[in-house]
CSV table of C-alpha atoms in Angstrom, one decimal:
chain,number,residue,atom,x,y,z
A,1,MET,CA,0.1,0.1,0.0
A,2,GLU,CA,1.4,3.4,-1.1
A,3,ARG,CA,1.5,6.3,1.6
A,4,VAL,CA,-1.8,7.9,1.5
A,5,ASN,CA,-1.9,11.6,0.8
A,6,SER,CA,-5.2,13.5,1.6
A,7,SER,CA,-6.4,15.7,-1.4
A,8,HIS,CA,-7.9,19.2,-1.3
A,9,ASP,CA,-11.3,18.1,-1.5
A,10,SER,CA,-11.1,15.0,1.0
A,11,LYS,CA,-9.4,14.0,4.1
A,12,ILE,CA,-8.2,10.6,5.6
A,13,VAL,CA,-10.3,9.3,8.4
A,14,ALA,CA,-9.8,6.3,10.6
A,15,TYR,CA,-12.2,4.3,13.0
A,16,TRP,CA,-10.9,1.9,16.0
A,17,ASP,CA,-13.5,-1.0,15.7
A,18,CYS,CA,-12.8,-2.6,19.2
A,19,PRO,CA,-15.5,-5.6,20.0
A,20,THR,CA,-12.8,-7.3,22.1
A,21,GLY,CA,-11.0,-4.1,23.5
A,22,ILE,CA,-7.9,-2.4,22.6
A,23,ALA,CA,-4.1,-2.6,23.5
A,24,GLY,CA,-1.2,-0.9,22.2
A,25,ASP,CA,0.3,-3.9,20.4
A,26,MET,CA,-3.2,-4.6,18.7
A,27,CYS,CA,-3.0,-0.7,17.6
A,28,LEU,CA,0.4,-1.3,16.2
A,29,GLY,CA,-0.7,-4.7,14.6
A,30,ALA,CA,-3.6,-3.1,12.7
A,31,LEU,CA,-1.7,-0.1,11.4
A,32,VAL,CA,1.0,-2.4,10.0
A,33,ASP,CA,-1.6,-4.8,8.5
A,34,LEU,CA,-2.9,-1.6,6.6
A,35,GLY,CA,0.3,-1.2,5.0
A,36,VAL,CA,2.3,0.9,7.4
A,37,PRO,CA,6.1,-0.7,6.6
A,38,LEU,CA,7.5,-2.3,9.6
A,39,GLU,CA,10.9,-1.1,8.6
A,40,TYR,CA,9.6,2.5,8.7
A,41,LEU,CA,8.5,2.0,12.3
A,42,ILE,CA,11.7,0.3,13.2
A,43,ALA,CA,13.9,3.4,11.7
A,44,GLN,CA,11.8,5.8,13.3
A,45,LEU,CA,11.8,4.4,16.7
A,46,GLN,CA,15.5,4.2,16.9
A,47,THR,CA,15.8,7.6,17.2
A,48,LEU,CA,14.4,7.5,20.7
A,49,GLY,CA,17.7,6.2,21.6
A,50,ILE,CA,16.3,3.0,23.4
A,51,GLU,CA,16.7,0.4,20.7
A,52,ASP,CA,18.9,-1.9,23.0
A,53,GLU,CA,16.0,-2.6,25.2
A,54,TYR,CA,13.7,-4.1,22.7
A,55,GLN,CA,13.0,-5.9,19.1
A,56,LEU,CA,10.0,-5.3,17.1
A,57,LYS,CA,8.5,-8.1,15.1
A,58,ALA,CA,5.6,-8.8,13.1
A,59,GLU,CA,3.6,-12.1,12.1
A,60,LYS,CA,0.5,-13.3,10.5
A,61,VAL,CA,-1.8,-15.2,13.1
A,62,HIS,CA,-5.3,-16.7,13.0
A,63,ARG,CA,-7.8,-15.4,15.6
A,64,ARG,CA,-11.1,-17.7,15.4
A,65,GLY,CA,-10.5,-18.0,11.4
A,66,GLN,CA,-9.6,-14.6,10.8
A,67,ILE,CA,-5.9,-13.8,9.6
A,68,ALA,CA,-4.5,-10.6,11.3
A,69,THR,CA,-1.1,-9.0,12.2
A,70,LYS,CA,0.2,-9.5,15.5
A,71,ILE,CA,3.1,-7.1,16.8
A,72,HIS,CA,5.6,-8.3,19.4
A,73,VAL,CA,7.6,-6.0,21.3
A,74,ASP,CA,10.2,-8.2,22.7
A,75,VAL,CA,11.8,-6.5,25.7
A,76,THR,CA,15.6,-7.7,26.0
A,77,ALA,CA,15.4,-7.8,29.7
A,78,GLU,CA,13.6,-10.5,31.7
A,79,LYS,CA,9.8,-10.4,31.6
A,80,SER,CA,6.8,-11.6,33.2
A,81,SER,CA,4.0,-13.6,31.5
A,82,ASP,CA,1.7,-10.6,31.5
A,83,HIS,CA,2.4,-8.9,28.5
A,84,HIS,CA,-0.4,-6.1,28.8
A,85,HIS,CA,0.8,-4.7,32.2
A,86,HIS,CA,4.5,-4.5,31.2
A,87,HIS,CA,5.8,-6.0,34.2
A,88,HIS,CA,9.6,-6.2,33.0
A,89,HIS,CA,12.8,-5.2,34.6
A,90,THR,CA,13.3,-2.2,32.2
A,91,PRO,CA,13.4,1.3,33.5
A,92,ALA,CA,10.3,2.6,35.2
A,93,ARG,CA,10.6,6.0,34.0
A,94,HIS,CA,9.0,9.3,35.3
A,95,LEU,CA,6.8,11.2,32.9
A,96,PRO,CA,9.4,13.9,32.4
A,97,GLU,CA,12.1,11.3,31.3
A,98,ILE,CA,9.6,10.0,28.6
A,99,GLU,CA,8.7,13.5,27.4
A,100,ASN,CA,12.5,14.3,27.0
A,101,LEU,CA,12.9,11.0,24.9
A,102,ILE,CA,10.1,11.9,22.4
A,103,LYS,CA,11.3,15.6,22.3
A,104,GLN,CA,14.9,14.8,21.6
A,105,ALA,CA,13.9,12.0,19.0
A,106,ASN,CA,13.9,12.7,15.2
A,107,LEU,CA,10.2,12.4,15.0
A,108,PRO,CA,7.7,14.1,12.6
A,109,GLN,CA,6.1,17.1,14.5
A,110,LYS,CA,2.6,15.5,14.7
A,111,VAL,CA,3.9,12.2,15.9
A,112,GLN,CA,5.8,14.0,18.7
A,113,GLU,CA,2.7,16.0,19.7
A,114,TRP,CA,0.3,13.2,19.7
A,115,SER,CA,2.8,11.0,21.8
A,116,LEU,CA,3.3,13.6,24.3
A,117,ALA,CA,-0.4,14.1,24.5
A,118,VAL,CA,-0.9,10.2,25.2
A,119,PHE,CA,1.7,9.9,27.8
A,120,ARG,CA,0.3,13.0,29.5
A,121,GLN,CA,-3.1,11.6,29.4
A,122,LEU,CA,-2.0,8.1,30.8
A,123,ALA,CA,0.0,10.1,33.7
A,124,ILE,CA,-2.7,12.1,34.5
A,125,ALA,CA,-4.9,9.0,35.1
A,126,GLU,CA,-2.5,7.0,36.9
A,127,GLY,CA,-1.7,10.2,39.0
A,128,ALA,CA,-5.4,10.5,39.9
A,129,VAL,CA,-5.7,7.1,41.1
A,130,HIS,CA,-2.7,7.4,43.5
A,131,GLY,CA,-3.2,10.9,44.6
A,132,ILE,CA,0.1,12.4,43.0
A,133,ALA,CA,1.0,14.8,40.3
A,134,PRO,CA,1.3,13.3,36.8
A,135,GLU,CA,5.2,14.2,36.8
A,136,LYS,CA,5.6,12.0,39.9
A,137,VAL,CA,4.2,8.9,38.5
A,138,HIS,CA,6.7,6.1,38.7
A,139,PHE,CA,5.1,3.1,37.4
A,140,HIS,CA,6.1,0.2,35.1
A,141,GLU,CA,2.8,0.7,33.3
A,142,VAL,CA,3.7,4.4,32.2
A,143,GLY,CA,7.3,3.8,31.9
A,144,ALA,CA,8.0,0.3,30.6
A,145,THR,CA,9.6,0.1,27.0
A,146,ASP,CA,6.9,-1.7,25.1
A,147,ALA,CA,4.4,1.0,26.4
A,148,ILE,CA,6.7,3.7,24.7
A,149,ILE,CA,7.1,1.7,21.5
A,150,ASP,CA,3.3,1.0,21.2
A,151,ILE,CA,2.3,4.5,21.9
A,152,VAL,CA,4.9,6.0,19.6
A,153,GLY,CA,4.7,3.6,17.0
A,154,THR,CA,0.9,3.9,16.8
A,155,CYS,CA,1.4,7.8,16.3
A,156,LEU,CA,4.1,7.2,13.8
A,157,GLY,CA,1.6,4.8,11.9
A,158,LEU,CA,-1.4,6.9,11.9
A,159,ASP,CA,0.9,10.0,10.6
A,160,TRP,CA,2.3,7.6,7.8
A,161,LEU,CA,-1.2,7.0,6.7
A,162,SER,CA,-2.3,10.8,6.6
A,163,VAL,CA,-5.2,10.3,9.3
A,164,SER,CA,-6.4,13.7,10.1
A,165,GLU,CA,-9.3,12.5,12.1
A,166,LEU,CA,-9.8,9.5,14.3
A,167,TYR,CA,-12.8,7.8,15.8
A,168,CYS,CA,-13.5,5.0,18.2
A,169,SER,CA,-16.3,2.5,18.9
A,170,SER,CA,-18.0,1.9,22.2
A,171,LEU,CA,-15.5,-0.1,24.3
A,172,PRO,CA,-16.0,-3.4,26.4
A,173,THR,CA,-15.5,-3.2,30.2
A,174,GLY,CA,-14.2,-6.9,30.4
A,175,GLY,CA,-14.1,-8.1,34.0
A,176,GLY,CA,-12.3,-10.3,36.6
A,177,THR,CA,-9.1,-9.3,37.9
A,178,VAL,CA,-5.4,-8.6,36.8
A,179,GLN,CA,-2.1,-8.8,38.5
A,180,ALA,CA,-0.4,-5.3,38.5
A,181,ALA,CA,2.8,-3.6,39.9
A,182,HIS,CA,0.5,-2.8,43.0
A,183,GLY,CA,-1.3,-6.2,43.5
A,184,ARG,CA,-4.3,-7.8,42.1
A,185,LEU,CA,-6.7,-4.9,40.7
A,186,PRO,CA,-10.3,-5.4,39.2
A,187,VAL,CA,-11.0,-4.9,35.6
A,188,PRO,CA,-11.2,-2.5,34.2
A,189,VAL,CA,-8.1,-1.3,36.4
A,190,PRO,CA,-8.2,2.1,38.0
A,191,ALA,CA,-6.2,4.1,35.5
A,192,VAL,CA,-8.6,2.8,32.5
A,193,VAL,CA,-11.6,3.8,34.4
A,194,GLN,CA,-10.2,7.4,35.1
A,195,MET,CA,-9.7,7.7,31.3
A,196,PHE,CA,-13.1,6.4,30.5
A,197,SER,CA,-14.6,9.0,32.8
A,198,ARG,CA,-12.6,11.8,31.7
A,199,ARG,CA,-13.8,11.4,28.1
A,200,GLN,CA,-17.2,10.0,28.9
A,201,VAL,CA,-16.4,7.0,27.0
A,202,PRO,CA,-19.5,4.9,26.0
A,203,ILE,CA,-19.0,1.4,27.5
A,204,TYR,CA,-20.7,-2.1,27.7
A,205,SER,CA,-20.1,-5.6,28.9
A,206,ASN,CA,-19.8,-8.2,26.2
A,207,GLY,CA,-19.7,-11.1,28.7
A,208,ILE,CA,-15.9,-11.6,28.6
A,209,GLU,CA,-14.2,-11.8,31.7
A,210,ALA,CA,-10.9,-10.7,31.2
A,211,GLU,CA,-8.8,-7.5,30.6
A,212,LEU,CA,-9.9,-6.2,27.4
A,213,VAL,CA,-8.8,-2.5,27.3
A,214,THR,CA,-5.4,-1.9,28.5
A,215,PRO,CA,-3.8,1.4,30.2
A,216,THR,CA,-1.9,2.0,26.9
A,217,GLY,CA,-4.9,1.3,24.6
A,218,ALA,CA,-6.9,3.4,26.7
A,219,ALA,CA,-4.7,6.3,26.6
A,220,ILE,CA,-4.3,6.0,22.9
A,221,VAL,CA,-8.0,6.1,21.9
A,222,THR,CA,-9.1,8.6,24.7
A,223,THR,CA,-6.4,11.0,23.5
A,224,LEU,CA,-6.5,10.9,19.9
A,225,ALA,CA,-10.4,9.8,19.1
A,226,LYS,CA,-12.5,12.7,18.2
A,227,SER,CA,-15.4,10.9,19.4
A,228,PHE,CA,-16.8,7.6,20.6
A,229,GLY,CA,-19.7,5.3,19.1
A,230,LYS,CA,-21.0,4.8,15.7
A,231,PRO,CA,-18.3,5.2,12.5
A,232,PRO,CA,-18.2,8.5,10.9
A,233,LYS,CA,-19.5,9.0,7.3
A,234,MET,CA,-16.7,8.0,4.8
A,235,GLN,CA,-15.8,6.3,1.6
A,236,LEU,CA,-14.2,3.0,3.2
A,237,GLU,CA,-11.1,1.8,1.3
A,238,LYS,CA,-9.3,-0.5,3.5
A,239,VAL,CA,-9.6,-2.3,7.0
A,240,GLY,CA,-6.7,-3.3,9.1
A,241,LEU,CA,-6.8,-6.3,11.7
A,242,GLY,CA,-4.5,-6.0,14.7
A,243,ALA,CA,-4.4,-9.4,16.6
A,244,GLY,CA,-4.5,-9.5,20.6
A,245,THR,CA,-2.7,-12.2,22.7
A,246,LYS,CA,-5.4,-14.0,24.6
A,247,ASP,CA,-7.6,-16.6,23.0
A,248,LEU,CA,-11.1,-15.3,23.6
A,249,PRO,CA,-14.8,-16.6,22.8
A,250,ILE,CA,-14.9,-14.1,19.8
A,251,PRO,CA,-12.0,-13.1,17.5
A,252,ASN,CA,-9.6,-11.0,19.6
A,253,LEU,CA,-9.1,-8.3,16.9
A,254,VAL,CA,-9.0,-4.6,16.8
A,255,ARG,CA,-10.2,-3.5,13.4
A,256,LEU,CA,-9.2,-0.1,11.9
A,257,TRP,CA,-11.3,1.2,9.2
A,258,LEU,CA,-9.5,3.6,7.0
A,259,GLY,CA,-11.3,5.9,4.4
A,260,LYS,CA,-11.8,9.2,2.8
A,261,LYS,CA,-14.3,11.8,4.2
A,262,GLU,CA,-15.4,14.6,1.6
A,263,SER,CA,-14.8,18.0,3.1
A,264,GLU,CA,-17.2,19.8,0.8
A,265,LYS,CA,-20.9,19.3,1.2
A,266,LEU,CA,-23.6,20.5,-1.3
A,267,ASP,CA,-25.8,21.4,1.9
A,268,GLU,CA,-24.8,22.0,5.7
A,269,SER,CA,-26.2,19.5,8.0
A,270,GLU,CA,-26.6,19.1,11.8
A,271,THR,CA,-28.0,16.4,14.4
A,272,VAL,CA,-31.0,17.6,16.5
A,273,ALA,CA,-33.4,15.8,19.0
A,274,VAL,CA,-37.1,15.5,18.2
A,275,LEU,CA,-39.4,15.4,21.2
A,276,GLU,CA,-42.8,14.5,20.9
A,277,THR,CA,-45.8,13.9,23.4
A,278,GLN,CA,-49.6,13.9,23.1
A,279,ILE,CA,-52.0,15.4,25.7
A,280,ASP,CA,-55.9,15.4,26.0
A,281,ASP,CA,-56.4,16.8,29.4
A,282,LEU,CA,-54.7,20.2,29.4
A,283,ASN,CA,-56.0,23.8,28.7
A,284,PRO,CA,-54.7,24.9,25.3
A,285,GLN,CA,-53.6,28.0,26.6
A,286,ALA,CA,-50.7,26.4,28.6
A,287,ILE,CA,-49.4,25.1,25.3
A,288,ALA,CA,-49.2,28.5,24.0
A,289,TYR,CA,-47.3,29.6,27.1
A,290,LEU,CA,-45.1,26.6,26.9
A,291,SER,CA,-44.3,27.1,23.2
A,292,GLU,CA,-43.1,30.8,23.9
A,293,SER,CA,-40.9,29.5,26.8
A,294,LEU,CA,-39.4,26.4,25.0
A,295,LEU,CA,-38.2,29.2,22.2
A,296,GLN,CA,-36.9,31.4,24.7
A,297,VAL,CA,-34.6,28.5,26.1
A,298,GLY,CA,-33.1,27.7,22.7
A,299,ALA,CA,-35.7,25.1,21.1
A,300,LEU,CA,-35.3,25.5,17.4
A,301,ASP,CA,-38.9,24.9,16.5
A,302,VAL,CA,-42.2,24.1,18.5
A,303,PHE,CA,-45.5,23.2,16.8
A,304,SER,CA,-48.7,21.2,17.7
A,305,GLN,CA,-51.5,19.4,15.8
A,306,ALA,CA,-55.0,18.5,16.7
A,307,ILE,CA,-55.2,14.8,17.1
A,308,THR,CA,-57.7,12.0,18.1
A,309,MET,CA,-56.5,9.6,20.8
A,310,LYS,CA,-58.1,6.4,22.3
A,311,LYS,CA,-61.6,6.5,23.0
A,312,SER,CA,-62.0,9.3,20.3
A,313,ARG,CA,-60.7,11.7,22.9
A,314,LEU,CA,-59.5,15.0,21.0
A,315,GLY,CA,-55.9,15.8,22.0
A,316,ILE,CA,-52.7,17.9,20.8
A,317,LEU,CA,-49.5,16.2,19.6
A,318,LEU,CA,-46.9,18.5,20.8
A,319,THR,CA,-43.3,18.6,18.7
A,320,VAL,CA,-40.3,20.1,19.7
A,321,ILE,CA,-37.1,20.3,17.9
A,322,CYS,CA,-33.9,21.2,19.8
A,323,ALA,CA,-30.1,20.7,19.8
A,324,LEU,CA,-28.6,17.8,21.6
A,325,ASP,CA,-27.4,20.0,24.4
A,326,LYS,CA,-30.9,21.5,25.0
A,327,ILE,CA,-32.7,17.9,25.3
A,328,ALA,CA,-32.8,17.9,29.2
A,329,ILE,CA,-33.9,21.5,29.7
A,330,CYS,CA,-36.8,21.1,26.8
A,331,GLU,CA,-37.9,18.0,28.6
A,332,ASN,CA,-38.0,19.4,32.2
A,333,MET,CA,-39.8,22.4,30.9
A,334,ILE,CA,-42.6,20.1,29.1
A,335,PHE,CA,-42.8,17.9,32.2
A,336,GLN,CA,-43.2,21.0,34.4
A,337,GLU,CA,-45.8,22.7,32.2
A,338,THR,CA,-48.0,20.0,31.0
A,339,THR,CA,-49.7,16.8,32.4
A,340,THR,CA,-47.7,14.3,30.1
A,341,LEU,CA,-46.3,11.4,31.5
A,342,GLY,CA,-43.8,10.7,28.8
A,343,ILE,CA,-41.9,12.1,26.0
A,344,ARG,CA,-40.7,10.2,23.1
A,345,ARG,CA,-37.3,11.3,21.8
A,346,THR,CA,-35.5,10.4,18.6
A,347,ILE,CA,-32.1,12.0,17.3
A,348,GLN,CA,-32.2,12.9,13.4
A,349,GLU,CA,-30.1,14.7,11.1
A,350,ARG,CA,-31.2,17.6,9.2
A,351,SER,CA,-30.0,19.4,6.0
A,352,ILE,CA,-30.1,23.2,6.7
A,353,LEU,CA,-29.1,26.2,4.6
A,354,LYS,CA,-26.7,28.8,5.7
A,355,ARG,CA,-28.7,32.2,6.8
A,356,GLU,CA,-27.7,35.5,7.6
A,357,ILE,CA,-29.7,38.7,8.5
A,358,GLN,CA,-29.5,41.5,6.0
A,359,LEU,CA,-30.8,45.2,6.7
A,360,ILE,CA,-32.5,47.3,4.0
A,361,ASP,CA,-33.6,50.9,4.1
A,362,THR,CA,-37.3,51.7,2.8
A,363,VAL,CA,-39.1,55.0,2.7
A,364,TYR,CA,-41.0,53.9,5.8
A,365,GLY,CA,-38.0,52.9,7.6
A,366,GLN,CA,-35.6,49.8,8.2
A,367,ILE,CA,-36.5,46.1,7.8
A,368,ARG,CA,-34.5,43.0,8.5
A,369,LEU,CA,-34.4,40.2,6.1
A,370,LYS,CA,-33.5,36.4,6.7
A,371,VAL,CA,-31.4,35.4,3.6
A,372,ALA,CA,-30.6,31.7,3.3
A,373,TYR,CA,-28.3,30.2,0.6
A,374,LYS,CA,-26.2,27.1,-0.3
A,375,GLU,CA,-22.8,27.9,0.9
A,376,SER,CA,-21.3,25.8,-2.1
A,377,ILE,CA,-22.5,28.1,-4.6
A,378,ASN,CA,-23.1,31.3,-2.4
A,379,GLN,CA,-26.3,32.2,-4.1
A,380,PRO,CA,-29.7,33.0,-2.3
A,381,ILE,CA,-32.1,30.3,-2.1
A,382,THR,CA,-35.0,32.1,-0.1
A,383,VAL,CA,-35.4,35.6,1.2
A,384,GLN,CA,-37.8,36.7,3.8
A,385,PRO,CA,-38.6,39.9,5.4
A,386,GLU,CA,-39.1,39.7,9.1
A,387,TYR,CA,-42.5,39.7,10.3
A,388,GLU,CA,-42.4,41.8,13.5
A,389,ASP,CA,-40.5,44.7,11.2
A,390,CYS,CA,-43.2,44.5,8.5
A,391,ALA,CA,-45.7,44.6,11.1
A,392,ALA,CA,-44.4,47.5,13.1
A,393,ILE,CA,-44.4,49.7,10.0
A,394,ALA,CA,-47.8,48.6,8.6
A,395,ARG,CA,-49.3,49.7,12.0
A,396,GLN,CA,-47.3,52.8,12.4
A,397,HIS,CA,-48.3,54.1,8.7
A,398,HIS,CA,-51.8,52.1,8.6
A,399,LEU,CA,-50.7,50.2,5.6
A,400,PRO,CA,-51.6,46.5,4.6
A,401,TRP,CA,-48.9,44.0,6.0
A,402,ARG,CA,-48.9,42.4,2.7
A,403,PHE,CA,-47.8,45.6,0.8
A,404,VAL,CA,-45.0,46.3,3.1
A,405,HIS,CA,-43.8,42.6,2.6
A,406,GLN,CA,-43.7,42.9,-0.9
A,407,MET,CA,-41.9,46.3,-0.8
A,408,ALA,CA,-39.3,45.0,1.4
A,409,LEU,CA,-38.6,42.3,-1.3
A,410,ALA,CA,-38.6,44.6,-4.0
A,411,VAL,CA,-36.2,46.8,-2.3
A,412,TRP,CA,-33.8,44.0,-1.5
A,413,GLN,CA,-34.0,42.8,-5.1
A,414,GLU,CA,-33.1,46.1,-6.2
A,415,LYS,CA,-30.2,46.3,-4.0
A,416,ILE,CA,-28.9,43.1,-5.2
A,417,SER,CA,-29.2,44.2,-8.9
A,418,LEU,CA,-27.3,47.4,-8.2
A,419,ASP,CA,-24.7,45.6,-6.3
A,420,SER,CA,-24.0,43.1,-9.2
A,421,ARG,CA,-23.9,45.9,-11.8
A,422,ALA,CA,-21.3,47.6,-9.6
A,423,ILE,CA,-19.1,44.3,-9.6
A,424,LEU,CA,-19.3,43.7,-13.1
A,425,SER,CA,-18.5,47.5,-14.1
């Protein structure tokens, strides 16, 4: 696979799909499986100056019938059987020592920034668990050689693939216990729980009683992933499979999806919440008051419809459209101001036109107009004078509202024509 370069009209995006969790060596395996040359990683990692502490190897392995790439970071010192927690007799470095290694290495700028951020995230989590400053963290989990290779190597691979945006699936919690430097710990281990909490990672149990997300894997995705959950919209081009060490009931793999995301869109879009409830025992005046209140707190739209409910009772279907961060305040207001016992909620994506307010001068005064257009062609699609401005002029001068509305459109059109002629001349 040739090195990927993002064109001006698209960018490379990647998505970690982690049905059995994620660890640092699995990240590296998926990247090599996608085509990142192992020789390139070895050469770049040598600039860290710790090449006498490890050997980096890759092999093709099968996990429940699927072939994937397994990366081995063989530490030259004596090591224990628990690879994920890095219990080796290698230097247990403090965070400043690791940061100096990375800063002094001849790494691409983006790789250096990512690597430093990942280690900082990991040290903050470990420090929070033990009640010490990140700079004072002195654990094998943070300073072991294979953790450094996993993290810096992953950043090198993502940079080689020209990844500009990284996303990650929800993560499984695992279960049971694991032996660590400070004794036996519950899974997920405290540092991983800290990182889950800091990024509000969506988690779930897949029923597997094992350590599925390691501190190194958690640090990588919670630092670099833009968001967690469903994969982003992209043109999928290739998938790399990185193998884990353990034999699990389902294939122990992390899948790295690589594709292109178009940067130019004909229409702008946004994700909104649609809240609905039907009411048959409320004074309609309360709906009018509620509608005004919802718009004041930021609802995008509020409307109601007459409906026939069970037992032929007449009722009202109330619908509220709002941004995701307004769901709680809108729902609380609906419960407070109505007699409803439940609210249906759906998350939808809507296409929207870019809009702006323009001001025009008429013989009767100023009127605001809402102008909407497609940003890709920068051409107005709809133009609407503001109702309140037209109504105020109509009342003041005893004119029909419709006359004022049409006059405002005519003045705006004349202004646009004059501007166009001025540009052409």
